[in-house]
Structure formats: C-alpha cells, structure tokens
Coordinates of C-alpha atoms in Angstrom, one line a residue:
Chain A
M8 CA 93.2 74.1 91.3
N9 CA 96.6 75.1 92.8
A10 CA 99.5 76.4 90.8
A11 CA 101.4 73.2 90.4
A12 CA 98.2 71.2 89.5
L13 CA 97.3 73.8 86.9
A14 CA 100.7 73.7 85.3
V15 CA 100.6 69.9 85.1
H16 CA 97.0 70.2 83.7
Q17 CA 98.3 72.5 80.9
V18 CA 101.3 70.3 80.1
R19 CA 99.0 67.2 79.7
Y20 CA 96.9 68.9 77.1
E21 CA 100.0 70.4 75.4
Q22 CA 101.5 66.9 75.2
K23 CA 98.3 65.6 73.5
S24 CA 98.4 68.4 71.0
Y25 CA 102.1 68.0 70.3
W26 CA 102.2 64.2 69.6
R27 CA 99.1 64.4 67.4
N28 CA 100.5 67.2 65.2
P29 CA 102.5 65.6 62.5
A30 CA 104.4 68.8 61.7
S31 CA 105.7 69.3 65.3
A32 CA 106.3 65.7 66.0
F33 CA 108.3 65.3 62.8
F34 CA 110.3 68.5 62.7
S35 CA 111.2 68.8 66.3
F36 CA 111.3 65.1 67.4
A37 CA 112.0 62.9 64.4
F38 CA 114.5 65.3 62.8
P39 CA 117.2 65.0 65.5
I40 CA 116.8 61.2 65.5
L41 CA 117.2 61.1 61.7
F42 CA 120.3 63.3 61.9
L43 CA 121.7 61.1 64.6
V44 CA 121.3 57.8 62.7
I45 CA 122.4 59.1 59.3
F46 CA 125.6 60.9 60.3
A47 CA 126.6 58.5 63.2
T48 CA 126.4 55.6 60.7
L49 CA 128.3 57.4 57.9
N50 CA 131.1 58.4 60.3
A51 CA 131.2 55.3 62.5
S52 CA 134.9 54.8 62.1
A53 CA 136.0 58.5 62.0
H54 CA 138.2 60.1 64.7
L55 CA 138.8 63.7 65.6
P56 CA 142.6 64.4 66.0
D57 CA 141.9 68.0 67.3
L58 CA 140.0 66.5 70.3
G59 CA 142.7 64.0 71.3
G60 CA 141.7 61.4 68.8
I61 CA 138.3 60.6 70.3
S62 CA 135.8 58.9 68.0
Y63 CA 133.6 61.2 65.9
N64 CA 130.4 59.8 67.5
Q65 CA 131.7 60.5 71.0
Y66 CA 131.6 64.2 69.9
Y67 CA 128.5 64.0 67.6
V68 CA 126.0 62.3 70.0
P69 CA 126.2 65.0 72.6
G70 CA 125.9 67.5 69.8
I71 CA 122.6 65.9 68.8
V72 CA 121.4 65.9 72.4
A73 CA 122.0 69.7 72.3
F74 CA 120.4 70.0 68.8
G75 CA 117.3 68.0 70.0
L76 CA 116.8 70.3 72.9
M77 CA 117.1 73.4 70.7
S78 CA 114.5 72.0 68.3
A79 CA 112.1 71.0 71.1
C80 CA 112.5 74.3 72.8
Y81 CA 113.4 77.0 70.3
T82 CA 111.9 75.8 67.0
N83 CA 108.8 74.2 68.6
L84 CA 107.9 77.1 70.9
S85 CA 108.4 79.9 68.4
T86 CA 106.4 78.2 65.7
T87 CA 103.6 77.1 68.0
I88 CA 103.2 80.6 69.5
A89 CA 103.3 82.3 66.0
I90 CA 100.7 79.9 64.6
R91 CA 98.4 80.1 67.7
R92 CA 98.6 83.9 67.7
D93 CA 97.8 84.1 64.1
A94 CA 94.8 81.7 64.4
G95 CA 93.4 83.8 67.4
I96 CA 93.9 80.9 69.8
L97 CA 96.0 83.0 72.2
K98 CA 93.4 85.8 72.2
R99 CA 90.7 83.2 72.9
L100 CA 92.6 81.7 75.8
R101 CA 93.3 85.2 77.2
S102 CA 89.5 85.7 77.6
T103 CA 89.4 82.8 80.1
P104 CA 90.6 82.9 83.7
L105 CA 93.7 80.9 82.8
P106 CA 96.7 83.0 84.1
P107 CA 99.3 83.8 81.5
W108 CA 102.1 82.1 83.5
A109 CA 100.1 78.9 83.5
M110 CA 99.8 79.0 79.7
F111 CA 103.6 79.5 79.4
A112 CA 104.2 76.8 82.0
G113 CA 102.2 74.4 79.8
M114 CA 104.1 75.2 76.6
V115 CA 107.6 75.3 78.3
G116 CA 106.8 72.1 80.2
N117 CA 105.8 70.4 77.0
S118 CA 109.2 71.4 75.4
V119 CA 111.1 70.2 78.5
V120 CA 109.3 66.8 78.4
V121 CA 110.2 66.4 74.7
S122 CA 113.8 67.5 75.3
V123 CA 114.2 65.0 78.1
I124 CA 112.8 62.1 76.0
L125 CA 115.1 63.1 73.1
A126 CA 118.2 63.4 75.4
I127 CA 117.6 60.0 76.9
L128 CA 116.8 58.4 73.5
V129 CA 119.8 59.9 71.7
S130 CA 122.3 59.1 74.5
A131 CA 120.9 55.5 74.7
V132 CA 121.2 55.0 70.9
G133 CA 124.7 56.5 71.0
M134 CA 125.8 54.2 73.8
L135 CA 124.1 51.1 72.5
F136 CA 124.9 51.3 68.8
Y137 CA 127.7 53.8 68.2
G138 CA 130.1 53.0 71.0
V139 CA 129.7 56.2 72.9
S140 CA 130.9 56.1 76.5
A141 CA 128.5 57.2 79.2
P142 CA 128.7 60.8 80.4
H143 CA 130.7 61.5 83.6
G144 CA 129.5 64.2 85.8
I145 CA 125.7 63.8 85.5
P146 CA 125.1 67.0 87.6
A147 CA 127.1 69.0 85.0
L148 CA 125.0 67.5 82.2
L149 CA 121.7 68.3 84.0
V150 CA 122.7 71.9 84.7
A151 CA 123.7 72.3 81.1
L152 CA 120.4 70.9 79.9
A153 CA 118.3 73.0 82.4
L154 CA 120.1 76.2 81.5
G155 CA 119.8 75.4 77.8
A156 CA 116.1 74.7 78.1
A157 CA 115.6 78.0 79.8
C158 CA 117.7 79.9 77.2
F159 CA 116.1 78.3 74.1
C160 CA 112.5 78.5 75.4
A161 CA 113.1 82.2 76.1
L162 CA 114.6 82.6 72.6
G163 CA 111.6 80.8 71.2
V164 CA 109.2 83.3 72.8
A165 CA 111.4 86.2 71.8
V166 CA 111.7 85.2 68.2
S167 CA 107.9 84.4 68.0
T168 CA 107.4 88.2 68.4
L169 CA 109.3 88.8 65.2
I170 CA 107.1 86.5 63.1
P171 CA 104.5 88.5 61.2
N172 CA 102.1 85.6 60.5
A173 CA 101.8 81.8 60.6
D174 CA 102.9 81.4 57.0
A175 CA 106.2 83.1 57.7
A176 CA 106.9 81.1 60.9
P177 CA 109.1 78.2 59.5
A178 CA 111.1 80.7 57.4
V179 CA 111.8 83.1 60.1
V180 CA 112.5 80.4 62.7
N181 CA 114.9 78.4 60.6
F182 CA 116.6 81.4 58.9
V183 CA 118.4 82.2 62.2
F184 CA 118.6 78.7 63.5
F185 CA 120.1 76.5 60.8
P186 CA 123.1 78.7 59.7
L187 CA 124.0 79.0 63.4
V188 CA 123.7 75.2 63.9
F189 CA 126.2 74.6 61.1
I190 CA 128.8 77.0 62.5
S191 CA 128.3 76.1 66.1
G192 CA 130.0 72.7 66.2
T193 CA 126.8 70.7 66.3
F194 CA 127.8 68.3 63.5
Y195 CA 131.6 68.9 63.4
P196 CA 133.9 70.8 65.6
V197 CA 134.6 74.3 64.3
P198 CA 138.3 75.1 63.8
K199 CA 139.7 77.1 66.7
G200 CA 140.4 80.7 66.0
S201 CA 138.6 80.7 62.6
V202 CA 136.3 83.6 61.6
L203 CA 133.3 81.2 61.8
E204 CA 134.2 80.3 65.4
R205 CA 134.4 84.0 66.3
I206 CA 130.9 84.7 64.8
A207 CA 129.5 81.5 66.5
N208 CA 131.0 82.6 69.8
V209 CA 128.6 85.5 70.0
F210 CA 125.6 83.3 70.0
P211 CA 124.5 80.7 72.6
L212 CA 124.4 77.7 70.4
V213 CA 128.1 76.9 70.4
H214 CA 128.4 77.5 74.1
F215 CA 125.4 75.2 74.9
T216 CA 126.8 72.5 72.6
R217 CA 130.2 72.7 74.4
S218 CA 128.6 72.5 77.8
V219 CA 126.7 69.4 76.8
F220 CA 129.8 67.8 75.3
A221 CA 132.0 68.5 78.4
P222 CA 130.5 65.7 80.5
F223 CA 130.9 63.3 77.5
D224 CA 134.5 64.3 76.9
P225 CA 136.7 61.3 77.9
H226 CA 139.8 63.5 78.3
A227 CA 138.1 66.0 80.6
T228 CA 138.5 65.7 84.4
G229 CA 136.8 67.1 87.5
A230 CA 133.1 68.0 87.6
R231 CA 133.1 69.0 83.9
F232 CA 131.1 72.2 84.3
A233 CA 131.9 74.4 81.3
S234 CA 131.5 77.5 83.5
H235 CA 132.4 80.1 80.8
D236 CA 130.0 78.6 78.3
L237 CA 127.2 78.2 80.9
L238 CA 127.5 81.8 81.9
I239 CA 127.0 83.0 78.3
V240 CA 124.0 80.7 77.9
A241 CA 122.6 82.2 81.1
V242 CA 123.1 85.8 79.9
W243 CA 121.3 84.9 76.6
A244 CA 118.5 83.3 78.6
V245 CA 117.9 86.5 80.7
A246 CA 118.2 88.8 77.6
A247 CA 115.8 86.7 75.6
A248 CA 113.3 86.4 78.5
I249 CA 113.2 90.2 78.8
V250 CA 112.6 90.7 75.1
G251 CA 110.0 87.9 75.0
V252 CA 108.0 89.3 78.0
R253 CA 108.2 92.9 76.8
R254 CA 107.3 92.2 73.2
F255 CA 104.8 89.4 73.7
R256 CA 101.4 90.0 72.0
W257 CA 98.2 88.0 72.3
E258 CA 96.7 89.1 69.0
P259 CA 97.9 89.2 65.4
S260 CA 98.6 92.8 64.3
R261 CA 96.0 93.4 61.7
R262 CA 94.6 96.8 62.6
Chain B
M9 CA 83.5 95.3 94.2
G10 CA 81.3 92.7 92.6
Q11 CA 77.8 93.6 91.8
T12 CA 75.3 90.8 91.4
G13 CA 72.1 92.4 92.5
N14 CA 69.4 93.4 90.0
S15 CA 69.3 97.0 91.2
S16 CA 72.0 98.1 88.9
P17 CA 72.2 97.1 85.2
A18 CA 74.5 94.2 84.1
I19 CA 76.2 96.6 81.8
R20 CA 76.4 100.4 81.8
V21 CA 78.2 102.3 79.0
E22 CA 78.3 106.1 79.0
S23 CA 79.9 108.4 76.5
L24 CA 82.3 105.7 75.3
R25 CA 84.9 106.9 72.8
K26 CA 87.6 105.1 70.9
T27 CA 89.8 106.3 68.0
Y28 CA 92.1 104.2 65.9
R29 CA 95.1 105.8 64.3
N30 CA 96.6 104.2 61.3
R31 CA 98.5 105.3 58.1
A32 CA 95.3 106.4 56.4
G33 CA 94.5 108.8 59.3
T34 CA 92.2 108.4 62.3
V35 CA 89.0 106.3 62.5
E36 CA 86.5 107.1 65.3
A37 CA 85.1 103.7 66.0
A38 CA 83.1 104.8 69.0
R39 CA 81.9 108.4 69.3
G40 CA 80.0 108.7 72.5
V41 CA 78.3 105.4 72.7
S42 CA 75.8 105.0 75.7
F43 CA 73.5 102.1 76.6
D44 CA 72.5 99.9 79.5
V45 CA 71.8 96.2 79.5
A46 CA 69.6 94.8 82.3
H47 CA 70.3 91.5 84.1
G48 CA 68.8 88.6 82.2
E49 CA 68.3 90.6 79.1
V50 CA 69.2 89.7 75.5
F51 CA 70.7 92.9 73.9
A52 CA 71.7 93.0 70.3
L53 CA 74.1 95.5 68.7
L54 CA 73.3 96.0 65.0
G55 CA 75.1 98.0 62.4
P56 CA 77.0 97.8 59.1
N57 CA 80.6 96.5 58.9
G58 CA 83.0 99.0 60.4
A59 CA 80.2 100.8 62.4
G60 CA 81.8 100.1 65.7
K61 CA 80.0 96.9 67.0
T62 CA 83.1 94.8 67.5
T63 CA 85.1 97.7 68.9
T64 CA 82.3 98.3 71.5
L65 CA 82.2 94.7 72.3
E66 CA 85.9 94.3 72.7
I67 CA 86.1 97.2 75.1
L68 CA 83.4 95.6 77.2
E69 CA 85.3 92.3 77.0
G70 CA 88.5 94.0 78.2
S71 CA 90.6 93.1 75.1
L72 CA 90.7 96.7 73.9
A73 CA 91.3 99.9 75.9
R74 CA 88.9 102.8 75.6
D75 CA 90.0 106.5 75.1
S76 CA 87.3 107.9 77.4
G77 CA 83.8 107.2 78.9
T78 CA 82.5 105.0 81.6
V79 CA 82.1 101.3 81.3
A80 CA 80.8 99.0 84.1
V81 CA 80.3 95.3 83.4
L82 CA 78.7 93.4 86.3
G83 CA 79.8 96.4 88.3
L84 CA 83.4 96.0 87.3
D85 CA 85.6 98.0 85.0
P86 CA 87.0 95.9 82.1
G87 CA 89.7 98.6 81.6
S88 CA 91.2 97.8 85.0
R89 CA 93.6 94.8 85.2
A90 CA 92.4 93.7 88.6
D91 CA 88.7 94.0 87.7
L92 CA 89.3 92.2 84.4
N93 CA 90.8 89.2 86.2
R94 CA 87.6 89.0 88.2
L95 CA 85.4 89.5 85.2
R96 CA 87.1 86.6 83.3
K97 CA 85.7 84.2 85.8
R98 CA 82.1 85.5 85.4
V99 CA 81.9 86.3 81.7
G100 CA 81.8 84.0 78.7
I101 CA 83.2 85.3 75.4
V102 CA 82.6 84.0 71.9
L103 CA 84.8 86.0 69.5
Q104 CA 84.0 86.7 65.9
E105 CA 86.6 84.2 64.6
T106 CA 86.6 80.7 65.8
A107 CA 89.9 79.6 67.3
V108 CA 90.4 76.3 69.0
E109 CA 93.5 74.0 69.2
P110 CA 93.0 71.7 66.2
Y111 CA 94.5 68.5 67.5
L112 CA 92.4 68.1 70.7
T113 CA 89.0 66.5 70.7
V114 CA 85.8 68.4 71.6
S115 CA 85.5 66.9 75.1
E116 CA 89.3 67.4 75.7
V117 CA 89.2 71.1 74.9
L118 CA 86.1 71.5 77.1
R119 CA 87.5 69.5 80.0
R120 CA 90.8 71.5 79.8
N121 CA 88.9 74.9 79.9
A122 CA 86.4 73.7 82.6
A123 CA 89.3 73.4 85.0
Y124 CA 89.9 77.2 84.8
Y125 CA 86.6 77.9 86.6
S126 CA 85.5 77.3 90.1
N127 CA 82.0 76.1 89.3
P128 CA 82.0 74.8 85.7
R129 CA 79.1 73.2 83.9
P130 CA 79.5 69.4 83.5
I131 CA 81.1 69.0 80.0
E132 CA 78.5 66.4 78.9
E133 CA 75.8 68.9 79.6
V134 CA 77.6 71.7 77.6
I135 CA 78.2 69.3 74.7
E136 CA 74.5 68.4 74.6
L137 CA 73.5 72.0 75.0
V138 CA 75.3 72.9 71.7
G139 CA 74.3 69.7 70.0
L140 CA 77.8 68.1 69.6
T141 CA 77.1 64.9 71.5
E142 CA 78.0 62.8 68.5
K143 CA 81.2 64.7 67.9
A144 CA 82.4 64.6 71.5
K145 CA 85.4 62.4 70.6
A146 CA 86.2 64.0 67.3
R147 CA 89.3 66.2 66.9
V148 CA 88.5 69.8 66.4
K149 CA 90.2 70.0 63.0
T150 CA 87.7 67.4 61.6
L151 CA 84.6 69.5 62.5
S152 CA 82.7 71.5 60.0
G153 CA 82.7 75.3 60.3
G154 CA 79.3 75.3 62.0
Q155 CA 80.3 72.6 64.4
Q156 CA 83.5 74.5 65.3
R157 CA 81.4 77.6 65.9
R158 CA 79.1 75.6 68.3
L159 CA 82.2 74.3 70.1
D160 CA 83.3 78.0 70.5
V161 CA 79.9 78.7 72.1
A162 CA 80.3 75.7 74.3
L163 CA 83.7 77.1 75.5
G164 CA 82.0 80.4 76.3
L165 CA 79.4 78.5 78.3
V166 CA 81.5 76.0 80.2
G167 CA 82.4 78.4 83.1
R168 CA 78.7 79.0 83.8
P169 CA 78.9 82.7 83.0
E170 CA 76.5 85.3 84.3
L171 CA 77.0 87.3 81.1
L172 CA 77.8 86.0 77.6
F173 CA 79.2 88.0 74.7
L174 CA 78.4 86.6 71.3
D175 CA 80.1 88.3 68.3
E176 CA 78.2 87.3 65.2
P177 CA 77.4 83.8 66.6
T178 CA 75.6 82.4 63.6
T179 CA 77.4 83.9 60.6
G180 CA 77.9 81.0 58.2
F181 CA 75.2 78.8 59.7
D182 CA 72.6 77.0 57.6
P183 CA 69.0 77.9 58.5
S184 CA 68.4 74.9 60.7
A185 CA 71.7 75.4 62.6
R186 CA 70.6 79.0 63.2
R187 CA 67.3 77.9 64.6
G188 CA 69.2 75.5 66.9
A189 CA 71.4 78.4 68.1
W190 CA 68.4 80.5 68.8
A191 CA 66.8 77.8 70.9
L192 CA 70.1 77.6 72.8
V193 CA 70.0 81.4 73.5
H194 CA 66.4 81.1 74.7
G195 CA 67.4 78.3 76.9
L196 CA 70.3 80.3 78.4
T197 CA 68.0 83.3 79.1
R198 CA 65.7 81.0 81.0
L199 CA 68.7 80.1 83.2
G200 CA 69.1 83.8 83.9
T201 CA 72.2 84.5 81.7
T202 CA 72.5 88.0 80.3
I203 CA 73.5 88.0 76.7
V204 CA 75.0 90.7 74.5
L205 CA 75.3 89.8 70.8
T206 CA 76.1 91.3 67.5
T207 CA 74.5 90.1 64.3
H208 CA 73.9 91.0 60.6
Y209 CA 70.6 89.1 60.5
M210 CA 67.5 91.2 61.4
D211 CA 65.4 88.1 61.8
E212 CA 67.9 86.9 64.4
A213 CA 67.7 90.2 66.3
Q214 CA 63.9 90.1 66.0
A215 CA 63.7 86.5 67.3
L216 CA 66.3 86.8 70.2
A217 CA 66.7 90.4 71.4
D218 CA 64.7 92.1 74.1
R219 CA 66.3 95.3 73.0
V220 CA 68.5 96.3 70.1
A221 CA 70.8 99.3 69.4
V222 CA 71.7 100.3 65.9
I223 CA 75.3 101.7 65.6
V224 CA 76.3 103.7 62.6
G225 CA 79.6 105.5 62.2
G226 CA 80.5 104.9 65.9
E227 CA 77.2 106.3 67.2
I228 CA 74.0 104.7 68.4
V229 CA 71.3 106.1 66.1
A230 CA 68.4 104.2 67.6
Q231 CA 67.7 101.8 70.4
G232 CA 64.7 100.0 71.9
P233 CA 62.7 96.8 71.7
P234 CA 62.8 95.4 68.1
D235 CA 59.0 95.7 67.8
S236 CA 59.0 99.4 68.4
L237 CA 62.5 100.4 67.2
A238 CA 62.5 104.0 65.7
G239 CA 58.7 104.2 66.0
R240 CA 58.2 101.1 63.9
D241 CA 55.0 100.2 65.8
R242 CA 53.5 103.6 65.1
A243 CA 54.6 103.7 61.5
A244 CA 52.1 103.9 58.7
T245 CA 50.6 100.6 57.5
R246 CA 51.5 99.8 53.9
I247 CA 48.8 98.2 51.8
R248 CA 50.0 96.7 48.5
F249 CA 48.3 95.0 45.6
R250 CA 48.5 94.5 41.9
L251 CA 46.3 96.7 39.8
P252 CA 43.3 94.7 38.6
A253 CA 43.2 94.1 34.8
G254 CA 41.7 97.1 33.0
V255 CA 41.9 99.4 36.0
R256 CA 44.0 102.5 36.0
R257 CA 45.6 103.9 39.1
E258 CA 43.2 106.9 38.8
D259 CA 40.2 104.6 38.9
L260 CA 41.0 103.4 42.4
P261 CA 38.8 104.7 45.2
L262 CA 41.8 105.9 47.2
P263 CA 45.0 107.7 46.2
A264 CA 47.7 105.1 45.6
T265 CA 51.3 105.3 44.4
T266 CA 53.4 103.0 42.3
A267 CA 55.7 100.8 44.4
A268 CA 59.2 102.0 43.7
D269 CA 60.8 98.7 44.7
A270 CA 58.5 96.5 42.6
P271 CA 60.2 93.6 40.7
E272 CA 60.8 94.1 37.0
D273 CA 57.8 92.1 35.8
L274 CA 55.4 94.0 38.1
R275 CA 56.7 97.5 37.2
D276 CA 53.8 100.0 37.1
Q277 CA 51.4 97.3 38.2
L278 CA 52.2 97.0 41.9
V279 CA 50.7 99.9 43.8
E280 CA 50.7 100.9 47.5
I281 CA 48.7 102.9 50.0
D282 CA 50.4 104.2 53.2
T283 CA 47.9 104.9 55.9
D284 CA 47.5 105.3 59.6
D285 CA 43.8 104.3 59.4
D286 CA 44.3 100.8 58.1
V287 CA 40.9 99.4 59.0
P288 CA 38.6 101.9 57.3
V289 CA 41.0 102.1 54.3
L290 CA 41.0 98.3 53.9
H291 CA 37.2 98.3 54.2
E292 CA 36.8 100.9 51.5
L293 CA 39.3 99.1 49.2
T294 CA 37.9 95.6 49.6
G295 CA 34.3 97.0 49.3
W296 CA 35.2 98.6 46.0
A297 CA 36.8 95.4 44.8
L298 CA 33.7 93.3 45.7
R299 CA 31.3 95.7 44.1
G300 CA 33.3 95.9 40.9
G301 CA 34.2 92.2 40.8
H302 CA 38.0 93.0 40.9
D303 CA 40.7 90.7 42.1
L304 CA 43.3 92.2 44.4
D305 CA 46.3 90.0 43.4
A306 CA 49.4 89.9 45.7
L307 CA 47.6 91.8 48.4
T308 CA 49.7 92.5 51.5
V309 CA 49.1 94.6 54.6
D310 CA 52.4 95.4 56.4
R311 CA 54.2 97.6 58.8
P312 CA 57.9 98.2 58.2
S313 CA 59.9 95.1 59.2
L314 CA 62.9 95.5 61.5
E315 CA 65.0 95.2 58.4
D316 CA 63.2 98.1 56.7
V317 CA 63.8 100.2 59.8
Y318 CA 67.4 99.1 60.0
L319 CA 68.0 99.9 56.3
S320 CA 66.5 103.4 56.6
L321 CA 68.6 104.0 59.7
T322 CA 71.8 102.8 58.1
G323 CA 71.0 103.5 54.4
S324 CA 73.1 106.5 53.8
A325 CA 76.0 105.0 55.7
A326 CA 76.1 101.6 54.2
T327 CA 79.8 101.9 53.6
A328 CA 81.6 102.1 56.9
I329 CA 82.1 105.4 58.6
P330 CA 81.0 108.7 56.9
P331 CA 82.9 111.9 57.4
P332 CA 81.8 113.8 60.5
G333 CA 78.7 115.9 60.0
S334 CA 77.6 114.2 56.8
R335 CA 74.8 112.2 58.3
Q336 CA 71.6 113.4 59.8
P337 CA 70.7 111.4 63.0
A338 CA 67.6 109.3 62.3
A339 CA 64.6 109.1 64.6
T340 CA 66.3 108.4 67.9
Q341 CA 64.5 107.1 70.8
P342 CA 65.5 108.3 74.2
S343 CA 68.1 105.8 75.5
G344 CA 66.0 105.0 78.5
A345 CA 63.0 103.8 76.4
A346 CA 63.3 100.2 77.5
S347 CA 60.5 97.9 78.0

C-alpha cells in the first residue's frame, strides 16, 4: 500500500470509530451546533456597534466555525490520544508495521474531515436561518482554516503529553481551552485594549477567530487575509508540533 | 540482514541485563539472562510476578531497551531502529493487556491491521482460527474479556508471523477456552510458527512447551524440556497411601514418613515412601498388603509434577526479587540441554 492509500485507509477507520463513539460525536460535533443554534437564536436582532453596526450573528457564526474546528482538532485529538495511550492501544499499534506518521495522518485526517463538515454546516445554517452574508475571499478563509487545523491538531498532540491518565483527560483538556475560548472573542468581541484582550493575544485562539471572521466581515476589503493573526497561529503551530513530537509517548508511564 | 534458515536459532539471548531505577532504588529485572529458541519451537518463560518475564519479552519485542547483552531475533537486533522496523513485519505480538479500539467490529479491526502486512492471512481464516466467527460483526466493546483476548491473538496472527510472542495469553480464560487456545497454539506450530510465551499455569507449560525456562529474580534458574526440568525425570518416585486401620507406621515393611502436606482430616494417616527403585518397593508393599489383608486407601505413585519442580525452584523467592546473594541457585541444567 502506498503512502497516500495508507493514510486514506487510516482515516476511514478513524471515521468509523469517531461517529460510533457517543462521547466524541457529542462533545466535538454536536456541541458547536448546539452553541450556534442557542446563541444565534437568542441574539437574532442584536447588533455590534464596535464593528460598524453589523449583526451579532454575522460575527458569531464565523466564531462558531472557528470553535468547531478547535473542538474537532484540539479537544478531540488530545482526548483520543490520552485515552488510547492509557488503554495500551498506542503501544499495541506500535508493535505492528504501521509507520507512526500514518497513525497520525489517520487521526489528523479524521479531525480535518470533521472540521470541514462542521464549517460547511455552521456556515450554511448561519446563511439560511440567521441572515449571515456569504464570506468574501474564499482563499483567505481556506488558508485560515488550514493553518488553524495544523495549529490546533499540533496543540492537541502537545497537550496530550501533559495528561497523566484517561480519567484526567477531559479536565486537563478543557481547563486550558474553555477559559481561553471565553476571552478570545469566540462568543462576543473582546473590548479592545482591555486586560483580557492582552492576555488572549498571547494565545492562538483569538488570532484564529479573527482570521476566520475577516472573510465574513462586510466592512473589510481586499483579499481579507489577516496576515498578522495568521502569522501568530503559524508560530504556535510550529512550537506545538515541536513539543508534541519531542514529548510524545506510546505507553502510559506506570513504571 | 534477515536470517530465515534453520542453521541459527530463531532467538538468541546472551547475558541480557536490564535495571530499572525508581524512587525506591534500583530493580535488576534481568541479571544475565541467556537462552536460545529454535525455529518452530514453543518456548515458555515461567516465573513469579516481578521475576523478569515481561521485561525479557519486551526487550525481545523491541519496546524496551536493554542495558547490556546480545539479543538476536530472527537474526535481527530489536534494539536497533532499522532492524526493529523489519522485525515488526515478521513478528506477531500479543501483549499482557488487551487493547483494541472499542468502537470497531472484530472484522474491521482485523481488516485494518491486515493492510499493514505484505502477505496477511485472510481475515475470515484468522477469525475462524480463534473461534470468533459468530462475533465477526460485533463491536469490540461488546465482547467478553476472553473474546477480546482471542481478538488480540488474532491481531497477532493476521500478518502471518514467523515468530509469535504471547504474554500470558490465557490468563482469565475458563478451562474450555484455555483448551481452545492450546489447540490454536498446536495448530500454529504445525504451520511452522515459532512461539515464545509466558504463563502462570504449569499445566499450560506442560501441554504446550517444547522447552521452558524458569526465571527468578532476573536470572534463569533452570531450563529444559518440561518433562525433565531440573532432573524431574530422574527424581525419586513418591508412593503415598493411607495407613490401614490398626497398622502403625512402624509395622510397615518399609520405612515411611508422614506426608507433611496432608490435608487436615488425613493428618498422621497419610504416609509416603520416596524411592529410586519403585518397582521392587511397590512389589514388597503390595505383597505385604495382600498377605495381611490390608487396604491401601488413596494409593498414588508419582514423580514430582512440573508444578512441584517449579515451586521448589521459586519457593524461597515467591515475593518478587530477593536481595542479591540471598538465594542459592537451584539445580540448574546446562543451558544447551535441549531436546
């Protein structure tokens, strides 16, 4: 089997596992949809004066596209790896001729497939039911999503190495994630110049969220690449990948 | 270089050493372990928990690095990354703990893993071999512990390995499932597969292994065929019976001792005679009984079982690893004393 065929082979079985697992399918897939419907409905008539008076949902829907990708990549990957390591599944797989890159390709590919489905679904629901106007600058949106997927998959692998065992996985994973989501403008823009914004600016979430919003911003012009934000996401991607690769372990540390 | 000829052994281990360091100090899990396994042989590693069985196995499998010593598996060094990549294609591994993705079905997991090998066994054949045909479409999480274990063995077999490692393959099996597993191992040896296993069950070692090695405290204290381990075949025959009513021990025609391990209700009644001349001794004893009209209740004529030999070899060291120098090496056969 050549490399591409092997990667597709792995993604297929990861997909089967993913959709059959109620925990992963709920927390990383249904959760973003639930957030979308609840808050978009509650704030259907709200507007954001700070962003030139655009409707709340024109801002919120791209935020949920970003949030969906972060759950499908970061939350899903870090939890899955921690659980499989603890159960001995990684060690078992390591004893077969499957190359490590192919195993990762399967898991990352699975996260990307889920992210793409979520992005399309969330955008479509936003446009059909909540009056969101279609994104301009599709290339900018695709670049933002691709860089975001790389960054949050790498972060998922990196954070999985900090999780001591499967029981601790949801706590460790969400302990970093949710506070950052709330201060990173995912649900509501963070006031410019505030302390919270300065904290959030250190992390990739707010930059990723802005780079997904840029193509949806009706007041923006040009190609809509949020270059500064994309650069920070890329730096985090590289740093997380280095940490993830260096610290990755196949076995639980019990000895 | 690959080595598939029968001129060299499938596995050669010489002076293997491994020490773990932890907060409590250091633990020498392997202290100069040496043994060979021939092609097509079934080799069993026996020993108490913590004796070094799994450590030795994991070094052979390539998941643990050794401190020193020579290891050749199918002519390759599992401690070398390049050799290990070649070995993974030719060796099947069943770890001590079962670990399979819970949401895939039996045939899905096997079909997925079969794609990792160049010449896999057909998955229907593997499923039948381990007796999971009726569960082929069942998700892994719905299988019983024993069925998951059999799936684990199937995953070890699907790549058509030349060599199979089985770490406690039947722990937790009911008696009939164990017989099934034994039949499976016999079937594999007929196909030429070399098998290295660990087990806590002496009847399993007796039934399956061509040769066994007993590891205690990180050292091999005896190795050889199960029938002659530690001179078992040459050991004294033990004749046991219950003292006939009204007969005292002193009245017997031969000197006998009270069996120390007799059950409570037979205390002082069960006697035993250890002898190297079992035929004349039995003749004298039964002749005496016939002449005097005595019954010899509960009469048994036995040599030490593999379990007896094992317990005497490991007895003083039943709790993991003794401090260095505290244990006398028991009757050790020369390591080359293979059949």
